[in-house]
């Protein structure tokens, strides 16, 4: 009997971990960190309901932290199997996991230095050594190739769009076919291929980040230009917290288009995130998995000045002239963008432009809700800058696109709706029932289903 249980991303958007069990063999689809609200983040510290050593393999749909960020802990706690991913996902995961480990270690050091933790000493969830060990467990699988795992599972990755290397995973085990969507990208995205769907499967697990939203069809470059031009006219600086992988490159592409069309004058653009710089380099290296050719990559990604070291980043902070700064992290939970928010947030001539999904409990979400001050590095910083949002840049399919992806399949026995806030998942469930007539369910965390 095949059993399915979601250990995360059930009723919430982070912590994706879906456990399949058959004849006392187990595989985990994705192995993400919980992010955002404290009660979610605390779950990263709780032991999994199944000991990591009892999991045979992990199948990783893509490298985003909320899908991959628990891997170092899984390995540290005894996982000995292989982690299957596309080659591009492995490369992106290397950036993301090392960065995550670095931040975990830095946070623990900060708490210890300032005696801010009730734990003595405060320990990181994992360190850089754990991230390196996790990377040694990776084995890469080509898109569209069907492989057999030792425990009788067959696996095929297909393009999901979304970010570099992202795949949906079709898994066949014990005569049952399942489709795990991972995160689904947008159709007609300028950078990434359209998500692929189709065929006969018994069960589908689908994400629902935007299950209750339809993205604006406004041209993203035009929307960016409007916000940038208004800010420049005020003599201000445009700060864009951006996910280092995917979003930062997409922004560069749109700014390159604008500059090529003679827009935005001579205002400089800075890419101030070492990880985004590395991710940009990976885009150039894996050009077969996105839509930009070498020449376009070279030109578009060459539009910005890259600030690799801290001194160059500090020079941006000190620079009073109009400029555009793209910096991570995308939800302002950490990284260099915090320094920019501290410097540029209090002045109304500047703009903070939110460019992606903002999970509850993050500074980005607070800004989205109109917060007038933010706590950064232990200090309250007043926010008088304009806060703008650009929804159409999302890396996630909207409700219509999720329906388009789903309707490519023949009717399955059941759809499992995960990776969404409860309202979003429920809205998608209602649409699936109404428009396709299919049976679907929004699983609770740790709820077990027999397939
Ligand atoms: Zn993702």
Short mmCIF file of C-alpha atoms and ligand atoms in Angstrom, two decimals:
data_model
loop_
_atom_site.label_atom_id
_atom_site.label_comp_id
_atom_site.label_asym_id
_atom_site.label_seq_id
_atom_site.Cartn_x
_atom_site.Cartn_y
_atom_site.Cartn_z
CA UNK A 1 0.00 0.00 0.00
CA UNK A 2 1.39 3.37 -1.07
CA UNK A 3 1.06 6.13 1.51
CA UNK A 4 1.49 9.90 1.16
CA UNK A 5 2.03 12.39 3.95
CA UNK A 6 3.03 16.07 3.77
CA UNK A 7 5.47 17.05 6.50
CA UNK A 8 5.44 20.69 5.41
CA UNK A 9 3.95 23.11 2.87
CA UNK A 10 0.51 21.81 3.88
CA UNK A 11 -1.68 24.81 4.68
CA UNK A 12 1.34 27.08 4.27
CA UNK A 13 3.83 28.00 1.53
CA UNK A 14 7.12 26.93 3.09
CA UNK A 15 8.76 23.77 4.41
CA UNK A 16 7.89 21.57 1.41
CA UNK A 17 8.47 17.90 2.35
CA UNK A 18 6.22 15.18 0.99
CA UNK A 19 6.80 11.63 2.13
CA UNK A 20 5.90 8.59 0.04
CA UNK A 21 6.02 5.18 1.67
CA UNK A 22 5.70 1.76 0.08
CA UNK A 23 6.62 -1.64 1.60
CA UNK A 24 8.68 0.06 4.33
CA UNK A 25 10.67 2.05 1.74
CA UNK A 26 10.42 5.82 1.86
CA UNK A 27 11.22 8.71 -0.42
CA UNK A 28 10.90 12.39 0.31
CA UNK A 29 9.86 14.81 -2.41
CA UNK A 30 11.55 18.12 -1.58
CA UNK A 31 13.15 18.90 1.74
CA UNK A 32 12.54 22.57 2.44
CA UNK A 33 12.92 24.94 5.34
CA UNK A 34 9.99 26.57 7.05
CA UNK A 35 10.30 30.35 6.73
CA UNK A 36 8.40 33.42 7.88
CA UNK A 37 6.39 33.34 11.12
CA UNK A 38 8.21 32.25 14.25
CA UNK A 39 5.91 29.29 14.96
CA UNK A 40 6.72 27.99 11.46
CA UNK A 41 10.47 28.57 11.77
CA UNK A 42 10.48 26.74 15.10
CA UNK A 43 9.34 23.62 13.28
CA UNK A 44 12.76 23.47 11.63
CA UNK A 45 14.07 22.49 15.06
CA UNK A 46 11.60 19.69 15.68
CA UNK A 47 12.56 16.15 14.71
CA UNK A 48 10.87 14.78 11.60
CA UNK A 49 8.13 12.20 12.23
CA UNK A 50 10.33 9.68 10.40
CA UNK A 51 14.02 9.24 11.26
CA UNK A 52 16.17 10.57 8.37
CA UNK A 53 18.13 7.29 8.23
CA UNK A 54 14.88 5.50 7.30
CA UNK A 55 14.42 7.62 4.16
CA UNK A 56 15.89 5.93 1.05
CA UNK A 57 16.11 8.95 -1.25
CA UNK A 58 15.13 12.57 -1.77
CA UNK A 59 13.74 13.89 -5.04
CA UNK A 60 14.33 17.63 -5.31
CA UNK A 61 12.10 19.57 -7.71
CA UNK A 62 14.10 22.81 -7.50
CA UNK A 63 16.63 24.62 -5.39
CA UNK A 64 14.62 27.33 -3.62
CA UNK A 65 15.29 27.31 0.13
CA UNK A 66 11.69 26.41 1.00
CA UNK A 67 12.21 23.20 -1.06
CA UNK A 68 15.89 22.39 -0.40
CA UNK A 69 16.92 24.20 2.78
CA UNK A 70 16.41 21.33 5.23
CA UNK A 71 18.72 18.95 3.31
CA UNK A 72 21.87 19.75 5.34
CA UNK A 73 19.97 19.02 8.54
CA UNK A 74 18.53 15.81 7.08
CA UNK A 75 22.04 14.59 6.24
CA UNK A 76 23.40 15.69 9.60
CA UNK A 77 20.60 13.76 11.33
CA UNK A 78 21.40 10.50 9.57
CA UNK A 79 20.09 10.49 5.98
CA UNK A 80 22.37 8.28 3.87
CA UNK A 81 20.59 8.07 0.53
CA UNK A 82 20.86 9.95 -2.74
CA UNK A 83 19.33 13.31 -3.60
CA UNK A 84 18.01 13.32 -7.18
CA UNK A 85 17.86 16.67 -9.00
CA UNK A 86 18.54 18.20 -12.40
CA UNK A 87 22.10 19.38 -12.97
CA UNK A 88 21.10 23.06 -12.92
CA UNK A 89 19.18 22.51 -9.68
CA UNK A 90 22.27 20.95 -8.13
CA UNK A 91 24.35 23.97 -9.10
CA UNK A 92 21.77 26.44 -7.81
CA UNK A 93 21.33 24.39 -4.62
CA UNK A 94 25.06 24.69 -3.98
CA UNK A 95 24.71 28.48 -3.89
CA UNK A 96 21.56 28.44 -1.82
CA UNK A 97 22.59 25.84 0.76
CA UNK A 98 26.03 27.34 1.36
CA UNK A 99 24.48 30.78 1.75
CA UNK A 100 21.85 29.40 4.10
CA UNK A 101 24.49 27.65 6.24
CA UNK A 102 26.56 30.83 6.34
CA UNK A 103 23.53 32.84 7.51
CA UNK A 104 22.61 30.23 10.14
CA UNK A 105 26.14 30.32 11.53
CA UNK A 106 26.24 34.12 11.44
CA UNK A 107 22.90 34.43 13.25
CA UNK A 108 24.03 32.02 15.97
CA UNK A 109 27.29 33.99 16.41
CA UNK A 110 25.35 37.25 16.64
CA UNK A 111 23.02 35.83 19.32
CA UNK A 112 25.99 34.49 21.29
CA UNK A 113 28.00 37.71 21.09
CA UNK A 114 25.05 39.75 22.32
CA UNK A 115 23.75 37.13 24.77
CA UNK A 116 20.37 37.29 23.05
CA UNK A 117 19.47 33.60 23.11
CA UNK A 118 17.98 31.58 25.93
CA UNK A 119 20.19 28.73 24.66
CA UNK A 120 23.82 28.80 25.82
CA UNK A 121 25.41 28.75 23.36
CA UNK A 122 22.92 29.27 20.53
CA UNK A 123 23.64 26.71 17.79
CA UNK A 124 23.00 27.03 14.06
CA UNK A 125 20.39 24.69 12.54
CA UNK A 126 23.32 23.52 10.42
CA UNK A 127 26.69 24.78 9.32
CA UNK A 128 28.72 25.05 6.15
CA UNK A 129 30.21 21.56 6.65
CA UNK A 130 26.67 20.08 6.75
CA UNK A 131 25.77 21.91 3.55
CA UNK A 132 28.87 20.48 1.87
CA UNK A 133 28.02 16.96 3.02
CA UNK A 134 24.47 17.36 1.68
CA UNK A 135 25.87 18.38 -1.71
CA UNK A 136 27.91 15.15 -1.83
CA UNK A 137 24.63 13.19 -1.81
CA UNK A 138 23.37 14.76 -5.04
CA UNK A 139 23.05 12.75 -8.20
CA UNK A 140 21.87 14.51 -11.35
CA UNK A 141 19.11 13.46 -13.73
CA UNK A 142 18.49 14.99 -17.17
CA UNK A 143 15.15 16.54 -18.00
CA UNK A 144 12.79 13.99 -19.64
CA UNK A 145 15.06 11.03 -18.85
CA UNK A 146 13.29 8.17 -17.03
CA UNK A 147 15.41 6.58 -14.31
CA UNK A 148 14.84 3.69 -11.94
CA UNK A 149 15.74 4.15 -8.29
CA UNK A 150 16.97 1.15 -6.29
CA UNK A 151 13.72 0.82 -4.34
CA UNK A 152 11.66 0.36 -7.52
CA UNK A 153 10.65 3.97 -8.00
CA UNK A 154 10.80 5.37 -11.51
CA UNK A 155 11.33 9.10 -11.87
CA UNK A 156 11.07 11.62 -14.68
CA UNK A 157 11.72 15.36 -14.42
CA UNK A 158 9.96 17.74 -16.78
CA UNK A 159 10.34 21.49 -17.14
CA UNK A 160 8.30 23.51 -14.63
CA UNK A 161 9.58 26.98 -15.63
CA UNK A 162 9.83 28.93 -12.34
CA UNK A 163 13.63 29.14 -11.83
CA UNK A 164 16.75 27.69 -13.40
CA UNK A 165 16.63 23.88 -13.21
CA UNK A 166 13.07 23.69 -11.82
CA UNK A 167 11.18 20.52 -12.63
CA UNK A 168 8.00 18.74 -11.88
CA UNK A 169 8.52 15.11 -10.91
CA UNK A 170 6.55 12.21 -12.29
CA UNK A 171 6.96 9.23 -10.03
CA UNK A 172 5.77 5.70 -10.58
CA UNK A 173 5.84 3.32 -7.62
CA UNK A 174 4.02 0.06 -7.01
CA UNK A 175 1.85 0.55 -10.11
CA UNK A 176 0.73 4.04 -9.10
CA UNK A 177 1.64 7.15 -11.10
CA UNK A 178 1.98 10.48 -9.32
CA UNK A 179 2.79 13.97 -10.49
CA UNK A 180 4.44 16.37 -8.07
CA UNK A 181 4.27 19.88 -9.49
CA UNK A 182 7.07 21.44 -7.43
CA UNK A 183 6.60 25.16 -8.05
CA UNK A 184 5.03 26.03 -11.37
CA UNK A 185 6.30 29.00 -13.35
CA UNK A 186 4.47 31.35 -15.68
CA UNK A 187 3.49 30.73 -19.28
CA UNK A 188 5.26 33.05 -21.71
CA UNK A 189 7.94 33.99 -19.16
CA UNK A 190 10.77 35.90 -20.87
CA UNK A 191 13.46 33.78 -19.21
CA UNK A 192 12.14 30.32 -18.43
CA UNK A 193 10.36 27.68 -20.52
CA UNK A 194 6.63 27.11 -20.17
CA UNK A 195 5.66 24.54 -17.56
CA UNK A 196 4.99 21.13 -19.12
CA UNK A 197 1.94 19.03 -18.30
CA UNK A 198 -0.03 16.22 -19.87
CA UNK A 199 -0.60 12.49 -19.80
CA UNK A 200 -2.25 10.01 -17.48
CA UNK A 201 -1.45 10.03 -13.78
CA UNK A 202 -3.36 8.63 -10.82
CA UNK A 203 -2.65 11.51 -8.47
CA UNK A 204 -1.46 15.09 -8.83
CA UNK A 205 0.08 17.21 -6.10
CA UNK A 206 -0.11 20.86 -7.10
CA UNK A 207 1.23 24.05 -5.55
CA UNK A 208 -1.25 26.87 -4.86
CA UNK A 209 0.85 29.93 -3.92
CA UNK A 210 -1.43 32.10 -6.06
CA UNK A 211 -4.47 29.81 -6.07
CA UNK A 212 -6.68 32.82 -5.38
CA UNK A 213 -4.96 35.46 -7.53
CA UNK A 214 -4.65 36.44 -11.16
CA UNK A 215 -1.49 38.37 -12.06
CA UNK A 216 -1.85 41.70 -13.85
CA UNK A 217 -1.22 41.43 -17.58
CA UNK A 218 0.56 44.78 -17.63
CA UNK A 219 3.98 44.67 -19.31
CA UNK A 220 6.48 44.19 -16.43
CA UNK A 221 9.15 46.35 -18.11
CA UNK A 222 6.66 49.19 -18.44
CA UNK A 223 5.57 48.84 -14.81
CA UNK A 224 9.22 48.86 -13.70
CA UNK A 225 9.93 51.93 -15.82
CA UNK A 226 7.00 53.83 -14.28
CA UNK A 227 8.20 53.21 -10.72
CA UNK A 228 11.86 53.86 -11.60
CA UNK A 229 11.17 57.09 -13.52
CA UNK A 230 8.97 58.50 -10.74
CA UNK A 231 11.71 57.77 -8.18
CA UNK A 232 14.51 59.21 -10.31
CA UNK A 233 12.47 62.38 -10.87
CA UNK A 234 12.31 62.88 -7.11
CA UNK A 235 16.09 62.45 -6.99
CA UNK A 236 15.57 59.20 -5.11
CA UNK A 237 16.99 55.70 -5.03
CA UNK A 238 14.99 52.65 -6.03
CA UNK A 239 15.70 49.67 -3.77
CA UNK A 240 14.47 46.33 -5.05
CA UNK A 241 14.68 43.41 -2.61
CA UNK A 242 14.93 40.50 -5.02
CA UNK A 243 15.36 36.75 -4.85
CA UNK A 244 18.96 36.23 -5.89
CA UNK A 245 18.12 33.32 -8.14
CA UNK A 246 15.73 34.09 -10.98
CA UNK A 247 14.17 37.37 -9.94
CA UNK A 248 17.44 39.33 -9.96
CA UNK A 249 18.24 38.12 -13.51
CA UNK A 250 14.71 38.85 -14.71
CA UNK A 251 14.99 42.42 -13.38
CA UNK A 252 18.31 42.87 -15.16
CA UNK A 253 16.74 41.61 -18.38
CA UNK A 254 13.84 44.10 -18.17
CA UNK A 255 16.16 47.00 -17.26
CA UNK A 256 18.40 46.08 -20.21
CA UNK A 257 15.33 46.20 -22.52
CA UNK A 258 14.39 49.60 -21.13
CA UNK A 259 17.90 51.01 -21.44
CA UNK A 260 18.17 49.62 -24.99
CA UNK A 261 14.98 51.54 -25.80
CA UNK A 262 16.59 54.73 -24.49
CA UNK A 263 14.68 54.79 -21.19
CA UNK A 264 15.98 55.58 -17.68
CA UNK A 265 18.79 57.88 -18.90
CA UNK A 266 22.17 57.30 -17.35
CA UNK A 267 20.93 56.20 -13.94
CA UNK A 268 23.24 53.44 -12.70
CA UNK A 269 21.98 49.98 -11.77
CA UNK A 270 23.73 47.97 -9.08
CA UNK A 271 23.43 44.26 -8.46
CA UNK A 272 24.43 44.13 -4.81
CA UNK A 273 24.28 40.50 -3.82
CA UNK A 274 27.15 38.03 -4.15
CA UNK A 275 24.67 35.19 -4.52
CA UNK A 276 22.75 36.98 -7.28
CA UNK A 277 26.05 37.58 -9.07
CA UNK A 278 26.87 33.85 -8.85
CA UNK A 279 23.34 32.95 -9.96
CA UNK A 280 23.71 35.23 -12.97
CA UNK A 281 26.88 33.36 -13.88
CA UNK A 282 24.97 30.05 -13.62
CA UNK A 283 22.33 31.37 -16.02
CA UNK A 284 25.04 31.97 -18.59
CA UNK A 285 26.46 28.48 -17.99
CA UNK A 286 23.12 26.62 -18.25
CA UNK A 287 21.80 28.43 -21.30
CA UNK A 288 20.08 25.29 -22.66
CA UNK A 289 17.54 25.52 -19.80
CA UNK A 290 16.26 29.03 -20.41
CA UNK A 291 15.25 31.25 -23.29
CA UNK A 292 18.16 33.70 -23.48
CA UNK A 293 21.05 33.01 -25.83
CA UNK A 294 24.69 33.67 -24.88
CA UNK A 295 24.78 37.09 -26.48
CA UNK A 296 21.58 38.26 -24.77
CA UNK A 297 22.85 36.93 -21.42
CA UNK A 298 26.10 38.83 -21.88
CA UNK A 299 24.35 42.09 -22.75
CA UNK A 300 21.39 41.90 -20.38
CA UNK A 301 23.38 40.79 -17.35
CA UNK A 302 26.10 43.32 -18.22
CA UNK A 303 23.68 46.20 -17.63
CA UNK A 304 24.44 46.39 -13.90
CA UNK A 305 27.54 47.12 -11.88
CA UNK A 306 28.27 44.11 -9.71
CA UNK A 307 29.33 44.77 -6.15
CA UNK A 308 31.03 41.67 -4.90
CA UNK A 309 32.77 43.03 -1.83
CA UNK A 310 31.45 44.80 1.24
CA UNK A 311 33.37 48.04 0.58
CA UNK A 312 31.68 48.48 -2.82
CA UNK A 313 28.34 47.78 -1.17
CA UNK A 314 29.02 50.45 1.46
CA UNK A 315 29.86 52.89 -1.33
CA UNK A 316 26.31 52.43 -2.68
CA UNK A 317 24.90 53.31 0.74
CA UNK A 318 26.98 56.49 0.80
CA UNK A 319 26.04 57.48 -2.78
CA UNK A 320 23.37 60.27 -2.66
CA UNK A 321 22.54 60.25 -6.40
CA UNK A 322 19.54 58.55 -8.07
CA UNK A 323 20.20 54.90 -8.71
CA UNK A 324 18.60 51.49 -8.87
CA UNK A 325 19.79 48.85 -6.42
CA UNK A 326 18.81 45.21 -6.79
CA UNK A 327 19.74 43.32 -3.65
CA UNK A 328 18.80 40.15 -1.75
CA UNK A 329 16.98 38.77 0.08
CA UNK A 330 13.66 38.99 -1.73
CA UNK A 331 11.49 39.13 1.40
CA UNK A 332 14.04 41.34 3.25
CA UNK A 333 14.62 38.59 5.81
CA UNK A 334 18.39 39.07 5.64
CA UNK A 335 21.29 39.95 3.37
CA UNK A 336 22.66 43.26 2.15
CA UNK A 337 19.25 44.70 1.28
CA UNK A 338 18.77 45.33 5.01
CA UNK A 339 21.57 47.92 4.99
CA UNK A 340 19.90 49.66 2.05
CA UNK A 341 16.51 49.65 3.76
CA UNK A 342 18.14 51.18 6.85
CA UNK A 343 19.77 53.92 4.79
CA UNK A 344 17.12 54.66 2.17
CA UNK A 345 13.90 53.62 3.97
CA UNK A 346 13.46 56.78 6.09
CA UNK A 347 13.53 59.27 3.16
CA UNK A 348 10.25 59.79 1.22
CA UNK A 349 12.07 60.50 -2.06
CA UNK A 350 13.18 56.86 -2.27
CA UNK A 351 11.14 53.82 -3.30
CA UNK A 352 11.16 50.23 -2.06
CA UNK A 353 9.82 47.98 -4.77
CA UNK A 354 8.61 44.52 -3.71
CA UNK A 355 9.08 42.12 -6.58
CA UNK A 356 7.81 38.75 -5.42
CA UNK A 357 5.79 36.72 -2.94
CA UNK A 358 6.14 38.01 0.63
CA UNK A 359 5.51 35.31 3.25
CA UNK A 360 3.75 36.28 6.47
CA UNK A 361 6.11 37.27 9.25
CA UNK A 362 8.77 38.69 6.91
CA UNK A 363 9.78 42.37 6.66
CA UNK A 364 8.62 42.29 3.05
CA UNK A 365 5.15 41.28 4.17
CA UNK A 366 5.14 44.03 6.82
CA UNK A 367 6.03 46.59 4.11
CA UNK A 368 3.28 45.19 1.89
CA UNK A 369 0.84 45.72 4.78
CA UNK A 370 1.91 49.38 5.08
CA UNK A 371 4.29 49.14 8.08
CA UNK A 372 5.69 52.56 9.00
CA UNK A 373 8.74 51.12 10.74
CA UNK A 374 10.83 47.97 10.46
CA UNK A 375 13.04 46.29 13.01
CA UNK A 376 16.47 45.85 11.40
CA UNK A 377 19.56 44.63 13.27
CA UNK A 378 17.82 45.27 16.59
CA UNK A 379 16.80 48.88 15.76
CA UNK A 380 13.47 50.34 14.68
CA UNK A 381 13.87 52.09 11.32
CA UNK A 382 11.15 54.52 10.16
CA UNK A 383 9.86 53.81 6.66
CA UNK A 384 8.82 56.97 4.83
CA UNK A 385 9.94 55.82 1.38
CA UNK A 386 7.27 54.93 -1.16
CA UNK A 387 6.51 51.21 -1.08
CA UNK A 388 5.48 49.84 -4.47
CA UNK A 389 4.72 46.36 -5.70
CA UNK A 390 5.06 44.59 -8.99
CA UNK A 391 2.99 41.42 -9.03
CA UNK A 392 3.40 40.37 -12.66
CA UNK A 393 7.07 39.53 -12.10
CA UNK A 394 6.10 36.54 -10.01
CA UNK A 395 7.93 33.29 -10.68
CA UNK A 396 4.72 31.45 -9.78
CA UNK A 397 1.79 30.61 -12.01
CA UNK A 398 -1.38 32.46 -11.07
CA UNK A 399 -4.73 30.81 -10.58
CA UNK A 400 -5.53 30.73 -14.33
CA UNK A 401 -2.10 29.27 -15.13
CA UNK A 402 -2.43 26.61 -12.41
CA UNK A 403 -5.74 25.60 -14.01
CA UNK A 404 -4.10 25.56 -17.45
CA UNK A 405 -1.34 23.30 -16.16
CA UNK A 406 -3.78 20.96 -14.43
CA UNK A 407 -6.14 20.72 -17.37
CA UNK A 408 -3.31 19.32 -19.51
CA UNK A 409 -3.73 16.01 -17.64
CA UNK A 410 -6.51 13.48 -17.95
CA UNK A 411 -8.70 13.31 -14.86
CA UNK A 412 -6.74 11.82 -11.94
CA UNK A 413 -8.26 9.98 -8.97
CA UNK A 414 -7.47 12.93 -6.76
CA UNK A 415 -5.56 16.21 -6.60
CA UNK A 416 -3.63 17.21 -3.48
CA UNK A 417 -3.36 20.98 -3.09
CA UNK A 418 -0.30 22.13 -1.16
CA UNK A 419 2.11 25.05 -0.88
CA UNK A 420 -0.43 27.83 -0.30
CA UNK A 421 -1.93 29.89 2.47
CA UNK A 422 -5.30 28.32 3.43
CA UNK A 423 -7.38 30.87 1.45
CA UNK A 424 -5.34 30.34 -1.72
CA UNK A 425 -5.47 26.53 -1.52
CA UNK A 426 -9.21 26.54 -0.82
CA UNK A 427 -9.88 28.90 -3.73
CA UNK A 428 -8.01 26.56 -6.07
CA UNK A 429 -9.92 23.55 -4.70
CA UNK A 430 -13.21 25.29 -5.49
CA UNK A 431 -12.06 26.16 -9.03
CA UNK A 432 -10.88 22.60 -9.71
CA UNK A 433 -14.27 21.24 -8.59
CA UNK A 434 -16.26 23.81 -10.56
CA UNK A 435 -14.28 23.92 -13.79
CA UNK A 436 -12.86 20.40 -14.07
CA UNK A 437 -15.22 18.45 -11.81
CA UNK A 438 -12.22 16.70 -10.21
CA UNK A 439 -11.94 15.57 -6.63
CA UNK A 440 -9.27 17.41 -4.67
CA UNK A 441 -8.18 17.90 -1.09
CA UNK A 442 -6.03 20.36 0.87
CA UNK A 443 -4.03 18.07 3.18
CA UNK A 444 -3.26 19.02 6.76
CA UNK A 445 0.32 18.67 7.88
CA UNK A 446 1.13 15.02 8.75
CA UNK A 447 -2.26 13.81 7.48
CA UNK A 448 -1.76 10.40 5.88
CA UNK A 449 -3.42 9.29 2.64
CA UNK A 450 -3.49 5.78 1.26
CA UNK A 451 -3.14 5.89 -2.50
ZN1 LIG B 1 10.23 27.91 -5.74
#
